[in-house]
PDB file of C-alpha atoms and ligand atoms in Angstrom:
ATOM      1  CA  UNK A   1       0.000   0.000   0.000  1.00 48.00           C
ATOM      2  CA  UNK A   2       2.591   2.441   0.875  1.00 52.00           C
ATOM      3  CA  UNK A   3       5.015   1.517  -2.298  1.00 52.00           C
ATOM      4  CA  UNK A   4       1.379   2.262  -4.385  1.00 46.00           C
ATOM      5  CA  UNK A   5       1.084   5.750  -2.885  1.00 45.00           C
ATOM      6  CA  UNK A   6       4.436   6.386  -3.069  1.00 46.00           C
ATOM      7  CA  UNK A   7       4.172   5.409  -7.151  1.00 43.00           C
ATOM      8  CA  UNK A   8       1.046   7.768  -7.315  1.00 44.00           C
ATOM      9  CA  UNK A   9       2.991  10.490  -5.835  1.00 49.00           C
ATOM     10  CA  UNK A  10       5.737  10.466  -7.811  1.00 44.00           C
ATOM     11  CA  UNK A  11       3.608  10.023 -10.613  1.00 47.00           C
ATOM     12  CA  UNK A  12       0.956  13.181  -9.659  1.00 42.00           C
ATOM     13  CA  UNK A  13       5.004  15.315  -9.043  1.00 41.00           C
ATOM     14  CA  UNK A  14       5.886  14.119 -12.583  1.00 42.00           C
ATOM     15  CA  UNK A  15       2.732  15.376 -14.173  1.00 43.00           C
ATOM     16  CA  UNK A  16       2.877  18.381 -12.337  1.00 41.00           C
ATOM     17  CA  UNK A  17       6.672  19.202 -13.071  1.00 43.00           C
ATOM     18  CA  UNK A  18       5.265  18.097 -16.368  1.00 43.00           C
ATOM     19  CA  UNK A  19       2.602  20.225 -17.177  1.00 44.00           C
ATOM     20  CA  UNK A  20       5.166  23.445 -15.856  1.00 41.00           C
ATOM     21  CA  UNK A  21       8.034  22.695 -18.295  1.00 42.00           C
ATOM     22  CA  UNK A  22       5.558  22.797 -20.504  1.00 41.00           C
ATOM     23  CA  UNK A  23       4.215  25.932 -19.941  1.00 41.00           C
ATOM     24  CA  UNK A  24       7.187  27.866 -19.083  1.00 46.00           C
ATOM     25  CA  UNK A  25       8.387  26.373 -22.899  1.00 82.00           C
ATOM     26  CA  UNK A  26       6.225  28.014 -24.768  1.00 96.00           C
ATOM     27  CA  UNK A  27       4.793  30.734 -22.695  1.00 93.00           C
ATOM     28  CA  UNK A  28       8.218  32.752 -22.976  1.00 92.00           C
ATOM     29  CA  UNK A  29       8.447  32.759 -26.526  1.00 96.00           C
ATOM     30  CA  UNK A  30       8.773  36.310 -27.665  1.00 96.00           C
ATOM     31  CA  UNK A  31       7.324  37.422 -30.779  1.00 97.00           C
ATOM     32  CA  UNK A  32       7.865  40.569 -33.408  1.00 95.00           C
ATOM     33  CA  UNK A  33       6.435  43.655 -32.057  1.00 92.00           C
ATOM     34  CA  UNK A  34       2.713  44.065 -32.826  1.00 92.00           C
ATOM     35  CA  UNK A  35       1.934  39.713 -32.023  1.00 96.00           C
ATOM     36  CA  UNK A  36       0.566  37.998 -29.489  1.00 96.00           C
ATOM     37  CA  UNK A  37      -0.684  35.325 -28.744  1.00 98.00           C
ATOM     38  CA  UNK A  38      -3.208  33.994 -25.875  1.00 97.00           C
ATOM     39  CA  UNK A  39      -2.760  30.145 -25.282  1.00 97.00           C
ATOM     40  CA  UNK A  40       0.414  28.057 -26.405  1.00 97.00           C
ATOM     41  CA  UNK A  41       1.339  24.434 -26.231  1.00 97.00           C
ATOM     42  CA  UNK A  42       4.839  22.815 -26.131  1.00 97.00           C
ATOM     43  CA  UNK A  43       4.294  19.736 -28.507  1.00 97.00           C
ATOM     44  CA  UNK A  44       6.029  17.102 -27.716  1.00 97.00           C
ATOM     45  CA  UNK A  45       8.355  16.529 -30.337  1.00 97.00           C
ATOM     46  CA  UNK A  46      10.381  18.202 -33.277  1.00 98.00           C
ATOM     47  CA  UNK A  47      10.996  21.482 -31.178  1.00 97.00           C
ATOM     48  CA  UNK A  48       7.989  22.956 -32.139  1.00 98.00           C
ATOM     49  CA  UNK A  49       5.118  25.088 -30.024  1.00 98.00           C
ATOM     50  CA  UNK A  50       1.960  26.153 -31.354  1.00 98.00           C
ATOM     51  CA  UNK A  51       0.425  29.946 -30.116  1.00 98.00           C
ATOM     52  CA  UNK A  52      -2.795  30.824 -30.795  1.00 98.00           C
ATOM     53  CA  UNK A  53      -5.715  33.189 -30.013  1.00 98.00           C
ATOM     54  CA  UNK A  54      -8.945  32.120 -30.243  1.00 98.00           C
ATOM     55  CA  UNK A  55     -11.824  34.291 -31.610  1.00 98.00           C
ATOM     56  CA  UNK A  56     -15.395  32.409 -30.613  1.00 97.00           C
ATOM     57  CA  UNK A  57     -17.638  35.222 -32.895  1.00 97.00           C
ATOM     58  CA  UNK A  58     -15.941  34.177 -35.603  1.00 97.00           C
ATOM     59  CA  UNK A  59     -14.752  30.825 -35.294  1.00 98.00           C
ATOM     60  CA  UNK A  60     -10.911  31.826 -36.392  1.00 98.00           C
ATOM     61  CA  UNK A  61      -7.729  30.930 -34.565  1.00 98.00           C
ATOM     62  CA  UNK A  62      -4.582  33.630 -35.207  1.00 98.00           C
ATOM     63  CA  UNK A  63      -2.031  31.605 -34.984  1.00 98.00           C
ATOM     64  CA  UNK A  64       2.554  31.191 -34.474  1.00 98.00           C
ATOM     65  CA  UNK A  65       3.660  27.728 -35.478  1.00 98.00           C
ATOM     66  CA  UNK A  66       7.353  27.959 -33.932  1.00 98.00           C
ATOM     67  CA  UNK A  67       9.735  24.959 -34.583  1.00 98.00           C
ATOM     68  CA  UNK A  68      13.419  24.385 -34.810  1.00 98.00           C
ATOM     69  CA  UNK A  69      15.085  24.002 -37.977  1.00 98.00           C
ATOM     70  CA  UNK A  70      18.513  24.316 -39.582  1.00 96.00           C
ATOM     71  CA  UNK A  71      18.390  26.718 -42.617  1.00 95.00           C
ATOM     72  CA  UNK A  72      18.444  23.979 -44.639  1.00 96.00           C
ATOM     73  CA  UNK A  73      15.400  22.516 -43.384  1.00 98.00           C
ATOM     74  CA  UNK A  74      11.566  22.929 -43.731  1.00 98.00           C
ATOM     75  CA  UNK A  75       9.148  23.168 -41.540  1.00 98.00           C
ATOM     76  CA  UNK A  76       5.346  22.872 -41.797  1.00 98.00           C
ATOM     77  CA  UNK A  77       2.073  22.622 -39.273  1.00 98.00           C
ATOM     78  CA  UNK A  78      -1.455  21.927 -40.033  1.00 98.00           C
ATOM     79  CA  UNK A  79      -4.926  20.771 -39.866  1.00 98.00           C
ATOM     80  CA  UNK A  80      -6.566  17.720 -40.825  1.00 98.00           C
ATOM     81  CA  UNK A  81     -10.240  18.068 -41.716  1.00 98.00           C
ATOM     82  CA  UNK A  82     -10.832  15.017 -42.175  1.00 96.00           C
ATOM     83  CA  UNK A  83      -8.762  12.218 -40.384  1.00 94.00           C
ATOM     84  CA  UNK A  84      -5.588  12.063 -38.016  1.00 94.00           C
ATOM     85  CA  UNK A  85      -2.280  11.485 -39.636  1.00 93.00           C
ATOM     86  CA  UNK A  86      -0.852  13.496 -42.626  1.00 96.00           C
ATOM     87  CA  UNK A  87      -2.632  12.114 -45.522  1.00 96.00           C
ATOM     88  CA  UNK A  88      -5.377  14.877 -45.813  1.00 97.00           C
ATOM     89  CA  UNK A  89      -3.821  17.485 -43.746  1.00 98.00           C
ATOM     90  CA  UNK A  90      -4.328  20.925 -44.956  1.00 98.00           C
ATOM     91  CA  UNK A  91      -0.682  22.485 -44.202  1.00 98.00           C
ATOM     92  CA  UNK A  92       1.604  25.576 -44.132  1.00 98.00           C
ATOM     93  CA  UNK A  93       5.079  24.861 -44.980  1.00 98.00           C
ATOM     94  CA  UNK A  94       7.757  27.172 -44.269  1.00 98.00           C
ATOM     95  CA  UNK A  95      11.170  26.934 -46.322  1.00 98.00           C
ATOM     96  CA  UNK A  96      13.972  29.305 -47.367  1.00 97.00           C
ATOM     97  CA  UNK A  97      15.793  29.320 -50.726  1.00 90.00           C
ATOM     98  CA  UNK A  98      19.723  30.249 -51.046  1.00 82.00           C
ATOM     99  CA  UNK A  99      18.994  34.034 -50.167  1.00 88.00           C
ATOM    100  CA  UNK A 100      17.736  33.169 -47.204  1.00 87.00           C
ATOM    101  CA  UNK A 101      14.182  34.474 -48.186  1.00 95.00           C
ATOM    102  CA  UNK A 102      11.403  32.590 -46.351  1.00 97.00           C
ATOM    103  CA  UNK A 103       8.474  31.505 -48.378  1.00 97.00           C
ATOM    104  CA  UNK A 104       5.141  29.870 -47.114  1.00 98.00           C
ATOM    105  CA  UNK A 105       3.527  27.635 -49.105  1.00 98.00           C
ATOM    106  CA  UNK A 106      -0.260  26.044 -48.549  1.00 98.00           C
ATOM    107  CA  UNK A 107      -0.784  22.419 -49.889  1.00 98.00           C
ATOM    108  CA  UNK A 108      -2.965  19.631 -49.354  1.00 98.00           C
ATOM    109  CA  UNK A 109      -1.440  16.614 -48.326  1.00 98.00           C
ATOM    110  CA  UNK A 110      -3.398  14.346 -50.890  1.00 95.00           C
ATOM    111  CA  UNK A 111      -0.744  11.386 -50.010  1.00 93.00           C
ATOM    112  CA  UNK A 112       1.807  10.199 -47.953  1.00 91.00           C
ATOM    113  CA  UNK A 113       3.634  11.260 -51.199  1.00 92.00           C
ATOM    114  CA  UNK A 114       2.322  14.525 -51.950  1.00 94.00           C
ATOM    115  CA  UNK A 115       2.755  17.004 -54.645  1.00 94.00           C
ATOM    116  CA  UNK A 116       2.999  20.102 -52.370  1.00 95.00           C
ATOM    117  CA  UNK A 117       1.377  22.001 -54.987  1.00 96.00           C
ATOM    118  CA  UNK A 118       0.691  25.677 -53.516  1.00 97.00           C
ATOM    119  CA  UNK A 119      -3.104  25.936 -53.846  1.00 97.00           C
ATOM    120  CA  UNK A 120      -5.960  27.250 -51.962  1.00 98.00           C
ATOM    121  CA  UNK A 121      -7.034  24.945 -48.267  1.00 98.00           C
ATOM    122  CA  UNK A 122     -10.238  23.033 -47.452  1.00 98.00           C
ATOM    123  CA  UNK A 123     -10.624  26.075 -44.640  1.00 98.00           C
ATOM    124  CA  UNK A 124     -10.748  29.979 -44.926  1.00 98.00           C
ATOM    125  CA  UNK A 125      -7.346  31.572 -44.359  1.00 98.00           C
ATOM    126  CA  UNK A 126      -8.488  34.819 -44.262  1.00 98.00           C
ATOM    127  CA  UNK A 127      -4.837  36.604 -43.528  1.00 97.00           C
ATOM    128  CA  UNK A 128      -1.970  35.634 -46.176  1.00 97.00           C
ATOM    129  CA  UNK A 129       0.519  33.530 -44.032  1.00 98.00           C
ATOM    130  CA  UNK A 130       3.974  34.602 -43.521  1.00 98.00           C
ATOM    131  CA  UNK A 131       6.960  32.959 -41.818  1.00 98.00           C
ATOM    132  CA  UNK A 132      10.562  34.273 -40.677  1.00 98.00           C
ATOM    133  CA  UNK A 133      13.442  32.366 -39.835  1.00 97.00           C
ATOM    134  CA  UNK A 134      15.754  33.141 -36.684  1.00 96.00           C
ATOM    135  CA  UNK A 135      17.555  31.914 -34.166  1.00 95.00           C
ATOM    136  CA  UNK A 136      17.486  28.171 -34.971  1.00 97.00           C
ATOM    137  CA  UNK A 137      13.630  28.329 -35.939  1.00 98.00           C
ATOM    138  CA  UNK A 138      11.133  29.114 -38.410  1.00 98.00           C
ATOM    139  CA  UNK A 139       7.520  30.620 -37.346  1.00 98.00           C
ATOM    140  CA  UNK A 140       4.711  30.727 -39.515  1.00 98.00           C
ATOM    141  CA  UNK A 141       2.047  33.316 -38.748  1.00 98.00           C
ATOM    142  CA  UNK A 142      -1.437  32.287 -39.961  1.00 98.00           C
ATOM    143  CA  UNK A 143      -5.055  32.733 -39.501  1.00 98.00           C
ATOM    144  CA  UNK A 144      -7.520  30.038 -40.082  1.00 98.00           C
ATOM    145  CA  UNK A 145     -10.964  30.071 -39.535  1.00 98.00           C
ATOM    146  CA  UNK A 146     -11.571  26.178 -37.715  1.00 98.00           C
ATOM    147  CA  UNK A 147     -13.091  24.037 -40.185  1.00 98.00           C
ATOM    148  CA  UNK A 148     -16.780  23.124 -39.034  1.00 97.00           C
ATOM    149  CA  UNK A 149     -16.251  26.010 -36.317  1.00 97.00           C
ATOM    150  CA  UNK A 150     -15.468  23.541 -34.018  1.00 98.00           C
ATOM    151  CA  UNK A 151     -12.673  24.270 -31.556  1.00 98.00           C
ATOM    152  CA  UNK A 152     -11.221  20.521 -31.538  1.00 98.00           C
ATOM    153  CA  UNK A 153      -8.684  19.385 -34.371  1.00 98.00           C
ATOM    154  CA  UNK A 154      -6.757  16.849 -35.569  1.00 98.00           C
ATOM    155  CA  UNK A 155      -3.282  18.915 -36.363  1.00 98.00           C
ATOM    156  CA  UNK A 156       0.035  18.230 -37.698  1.00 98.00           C
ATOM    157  CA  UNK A 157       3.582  18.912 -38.213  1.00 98.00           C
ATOM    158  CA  UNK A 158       6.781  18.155 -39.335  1.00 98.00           C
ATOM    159  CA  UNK A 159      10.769  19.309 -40.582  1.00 98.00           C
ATOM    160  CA  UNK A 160      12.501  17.651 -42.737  1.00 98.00           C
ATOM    161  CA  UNK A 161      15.524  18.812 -44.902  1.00 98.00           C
ATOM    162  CA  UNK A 162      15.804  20.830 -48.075  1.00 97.00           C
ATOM    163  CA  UNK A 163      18.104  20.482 -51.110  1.00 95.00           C
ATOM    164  CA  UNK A 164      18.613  24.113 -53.261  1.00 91.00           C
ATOM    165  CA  UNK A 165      15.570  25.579 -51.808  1.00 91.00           C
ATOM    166  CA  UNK A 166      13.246  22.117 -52.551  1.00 94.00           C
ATOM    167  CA  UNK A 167      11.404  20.332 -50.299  1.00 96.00           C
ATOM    168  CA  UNK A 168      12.863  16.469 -49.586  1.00 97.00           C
ATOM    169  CA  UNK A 169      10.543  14.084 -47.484  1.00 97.00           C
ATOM    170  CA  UNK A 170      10.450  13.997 -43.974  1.00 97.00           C
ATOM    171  CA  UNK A 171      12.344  11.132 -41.725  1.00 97.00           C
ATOM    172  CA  UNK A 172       9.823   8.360 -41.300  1.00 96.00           C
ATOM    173  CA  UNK A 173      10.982   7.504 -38.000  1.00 96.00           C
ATOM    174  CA  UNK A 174      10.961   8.362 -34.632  1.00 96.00           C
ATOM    175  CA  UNK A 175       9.633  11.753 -33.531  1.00 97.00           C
ATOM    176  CA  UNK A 176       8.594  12.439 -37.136  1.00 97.00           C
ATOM    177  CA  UNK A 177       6.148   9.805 -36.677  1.00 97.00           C
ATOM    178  CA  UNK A 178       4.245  11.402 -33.236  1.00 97.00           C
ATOM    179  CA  UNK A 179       3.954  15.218 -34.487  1.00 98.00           C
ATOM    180  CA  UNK A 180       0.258  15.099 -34.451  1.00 98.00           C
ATOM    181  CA  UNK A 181      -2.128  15.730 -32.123  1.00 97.00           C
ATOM    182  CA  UNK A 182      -5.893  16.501 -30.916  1.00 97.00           C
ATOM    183  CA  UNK A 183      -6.075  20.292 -30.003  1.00 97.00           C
ATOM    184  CA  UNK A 184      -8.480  21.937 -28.405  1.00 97.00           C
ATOM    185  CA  UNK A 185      -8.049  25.704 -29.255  1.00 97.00           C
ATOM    186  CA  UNK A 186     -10.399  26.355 -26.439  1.00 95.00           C
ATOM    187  CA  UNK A 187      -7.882  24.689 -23.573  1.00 89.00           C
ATOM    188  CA  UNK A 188      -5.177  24.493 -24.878  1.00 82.00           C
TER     189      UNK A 188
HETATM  190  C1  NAG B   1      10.287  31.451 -18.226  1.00 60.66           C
HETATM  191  O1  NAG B   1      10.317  32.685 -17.525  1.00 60.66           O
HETATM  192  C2  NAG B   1      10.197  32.530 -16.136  1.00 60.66           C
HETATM  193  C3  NAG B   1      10.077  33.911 -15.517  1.00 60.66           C
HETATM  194  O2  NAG B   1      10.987  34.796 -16.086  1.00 60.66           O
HETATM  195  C4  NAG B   1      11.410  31.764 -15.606  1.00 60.66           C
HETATM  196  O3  NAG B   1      11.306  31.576 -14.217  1.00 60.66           O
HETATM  197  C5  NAG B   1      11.471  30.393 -16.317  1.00 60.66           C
HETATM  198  O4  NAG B   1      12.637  29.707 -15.939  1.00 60.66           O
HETATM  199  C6  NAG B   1      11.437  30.551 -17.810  1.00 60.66           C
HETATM  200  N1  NAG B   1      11.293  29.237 -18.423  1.00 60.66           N
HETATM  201  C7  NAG B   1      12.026  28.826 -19.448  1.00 60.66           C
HETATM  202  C8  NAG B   1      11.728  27.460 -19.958  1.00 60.66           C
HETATM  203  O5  NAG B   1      12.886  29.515 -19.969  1.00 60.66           O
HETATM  204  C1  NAG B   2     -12.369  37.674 -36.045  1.00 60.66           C
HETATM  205  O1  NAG B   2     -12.683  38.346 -34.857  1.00 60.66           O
HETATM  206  C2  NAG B   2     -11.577  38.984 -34.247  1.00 60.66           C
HETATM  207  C3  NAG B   2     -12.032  39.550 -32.910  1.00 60.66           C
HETATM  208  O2  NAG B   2     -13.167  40.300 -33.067  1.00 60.66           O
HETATM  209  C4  NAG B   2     -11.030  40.062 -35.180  1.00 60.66           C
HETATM  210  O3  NAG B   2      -9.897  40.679 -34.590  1.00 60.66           O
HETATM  211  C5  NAG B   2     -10.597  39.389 -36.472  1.00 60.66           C
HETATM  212  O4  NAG B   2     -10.164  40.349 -37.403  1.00 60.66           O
HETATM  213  C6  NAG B   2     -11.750  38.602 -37.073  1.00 60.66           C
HETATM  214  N1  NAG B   2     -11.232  37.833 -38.185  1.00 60.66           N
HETATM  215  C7  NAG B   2     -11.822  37.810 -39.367  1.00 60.66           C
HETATM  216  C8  NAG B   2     -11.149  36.991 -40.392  1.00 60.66           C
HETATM  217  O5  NAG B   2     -12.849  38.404 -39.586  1.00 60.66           O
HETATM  218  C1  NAG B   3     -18.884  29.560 -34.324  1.00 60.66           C
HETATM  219  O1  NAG B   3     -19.359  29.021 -33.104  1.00 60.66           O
HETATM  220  C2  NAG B   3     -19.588  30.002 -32.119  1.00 60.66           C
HETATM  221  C3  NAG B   3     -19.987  29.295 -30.843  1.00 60.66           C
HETATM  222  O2  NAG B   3     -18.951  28.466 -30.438  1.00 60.66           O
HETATM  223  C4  NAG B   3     -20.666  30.957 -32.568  1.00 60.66           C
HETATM  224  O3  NAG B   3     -20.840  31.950 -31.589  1.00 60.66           O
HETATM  225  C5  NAG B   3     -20.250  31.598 -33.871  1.00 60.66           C
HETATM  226  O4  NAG B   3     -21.287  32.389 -34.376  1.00 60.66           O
HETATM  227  C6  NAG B   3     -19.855  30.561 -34.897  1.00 60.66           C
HETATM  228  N1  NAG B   3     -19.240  31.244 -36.032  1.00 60.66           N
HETATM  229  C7  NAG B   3     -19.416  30.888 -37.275  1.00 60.66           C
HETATM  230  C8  NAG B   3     -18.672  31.677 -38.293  1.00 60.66           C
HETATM  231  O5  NAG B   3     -20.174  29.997 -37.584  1.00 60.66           O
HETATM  232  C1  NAG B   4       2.190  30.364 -52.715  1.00 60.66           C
HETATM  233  O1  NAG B   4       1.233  31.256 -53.247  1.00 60.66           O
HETATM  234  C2  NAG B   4       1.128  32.462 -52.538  1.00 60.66           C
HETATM  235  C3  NAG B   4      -0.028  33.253 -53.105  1.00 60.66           C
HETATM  236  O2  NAG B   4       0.050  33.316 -54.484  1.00 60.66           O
HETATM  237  C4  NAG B   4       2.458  33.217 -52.622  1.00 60.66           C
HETATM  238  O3  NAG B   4       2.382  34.428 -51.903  1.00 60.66           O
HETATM  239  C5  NAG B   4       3.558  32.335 -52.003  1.00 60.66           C
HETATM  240  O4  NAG B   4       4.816  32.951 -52.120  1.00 60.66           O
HETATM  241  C6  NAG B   4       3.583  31.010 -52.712  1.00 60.66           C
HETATM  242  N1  NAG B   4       4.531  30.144 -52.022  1.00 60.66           N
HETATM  243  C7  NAG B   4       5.546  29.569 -52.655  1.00 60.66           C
HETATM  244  C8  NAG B   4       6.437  28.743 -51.799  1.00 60.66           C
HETATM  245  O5  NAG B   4       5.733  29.674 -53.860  1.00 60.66           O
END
C-alpha cells in the first residue's frame, strides 16, 4: 500500500513538473512587435510550439507555429479536416531558398507522397501567411478560420531537410512519426 502511494505520488510530481516545463516552454516565446498570442502548447516533439488566439464570434484561430530548424530545413504545421495522420492534412510549410528568403507555401497533403502544390485549403485563411526564420527556428504566422467552427482538431507537423531551396521528405521515424495531435483551441 505504501510503495502504491508512493508510485502515485511520484507520478501526480511528474505530471505536475510536467505540465510546468511545458508551460514555461512556450509561454516565454517572444514574438515581433505588434503579435501575441493567448494560449500556447509545447508539442512534444520536433521542437515545435503552437500559439494561438482564439476568436469564438468568428470561429478563427490567429495563430505562431514555432519549430526548430537548420536553414536547410523545412518546416510545416497543419490541420486535418478530415482524419488524423498526414494524408489529408491541410498544411503551411515554411522553407527558405539560397537568399535566405522565407516563403510559405499552402498544400494539401493528398498522399503520404504529396505534390505540395501551392493551392488554396479546405478552410478559410483569411490573412496571407507569412513565416521568418531566426535563431534556430522558423515561425509561420497564420489565420484560419476552424473548419466546421469547431474548436477541436486533428493537427500536424513536421521538418525535414531541403536540397537548393526544394522540399525532400520527412524522416519516417521516430519523432517524425508522433507530431500530431488533438487540439483543443479552447484549452489548450
Ligand atoms: C520562463 O520565464 C520565467 C520567468 O521569467 C522563468 O522563471 C522560467 O525559468 C522561464 N522558463 C524557461 C523554460 O525559460
Ligand atoms: C475575427 O474576430 C476577431 C475579434 O473580433 C477580429 O480581430 C478578427 O479580425 C476577425 N477575423 C476575421 C477573419 O474576420
Ligand atoms: C462559431 O461558433 C460560435 C460558438 O462556439 C458561434 O458563436 C459563432 O457564431 C460561430 N461562427 C461561425 C462563423 O459559424
Ligand atoms: C504560394 O502562393 C502564394 C499566393 O500566391 C504566394 O504568396 C507564395 O509565395 C507562394 N509560395 C511559394 C512557396 O511559392
Amino acid at each position: 500500500m505504501a510503495r502504491f502511494l508512493v508510485i502515485v505520488a511520484t507520478a501526480v510530481l511528474l505530471l505536475v513538473a510536467g505540465a510546468t516545463a511545458q508551460r514555461q516552454g512556450c509561454e516565454n516565446a517572444t514574438f515581433p512587435a505588434g503579435r501575441s498570442f493567448e494560449r500556447c502548447n509545447t508539442l512534444p516533439v520536433l521542437g515545435a510550439s503552437l500559439h494561438w488566439t482564439y476568436h469564438a464570434a468568428n470561429g478563427t484561430a490567429e495563430l505562431a507555429f514555432r519549430a526548430t530548424s537548420g536553414s536547410a530545413g523545412w518546416v510545416a504545421w497543419g490541420i486535418n479536416p478530415v482524419g488524423a495522420g498526414m494524408a489529408g492534412s491541410n498544411v503551411f510549410v515554411a522553407s527558405q531558398g539560397g537568399s535566405g528568403a522565407v516563403s510559405v507555401l499552402t498544400t494539401i497533403l493528398r498522399s503520404t507522397a504529396p505534390a505540395l502544390d501551392n493551392t488554396t485549403l479546405q478552410f478559410d485563411v483569411p490573412v496571407p501567411p507569412t513565416a521568418e526564420y531566426a535563431a534556430g527556428a522558423y515561425t509561420i504566422y497564420a489565420t484560419v478560420a476552424l473548419p466546421g467552427n469547431s474548436t477541436q482538431q486533428n493537427t500536424v507537423w513536421q521538418a525535414g531537410p531541403l536540397s537548393g531551396g526544394d522540399i525532400l521528405p520527412h524522416p519516417t521515424s521516430g519523432p517524425n512519426l508522433q507530431s500530431l495531435m488533438r487540439l483543443d483551441f479552447l484549452s489548450g
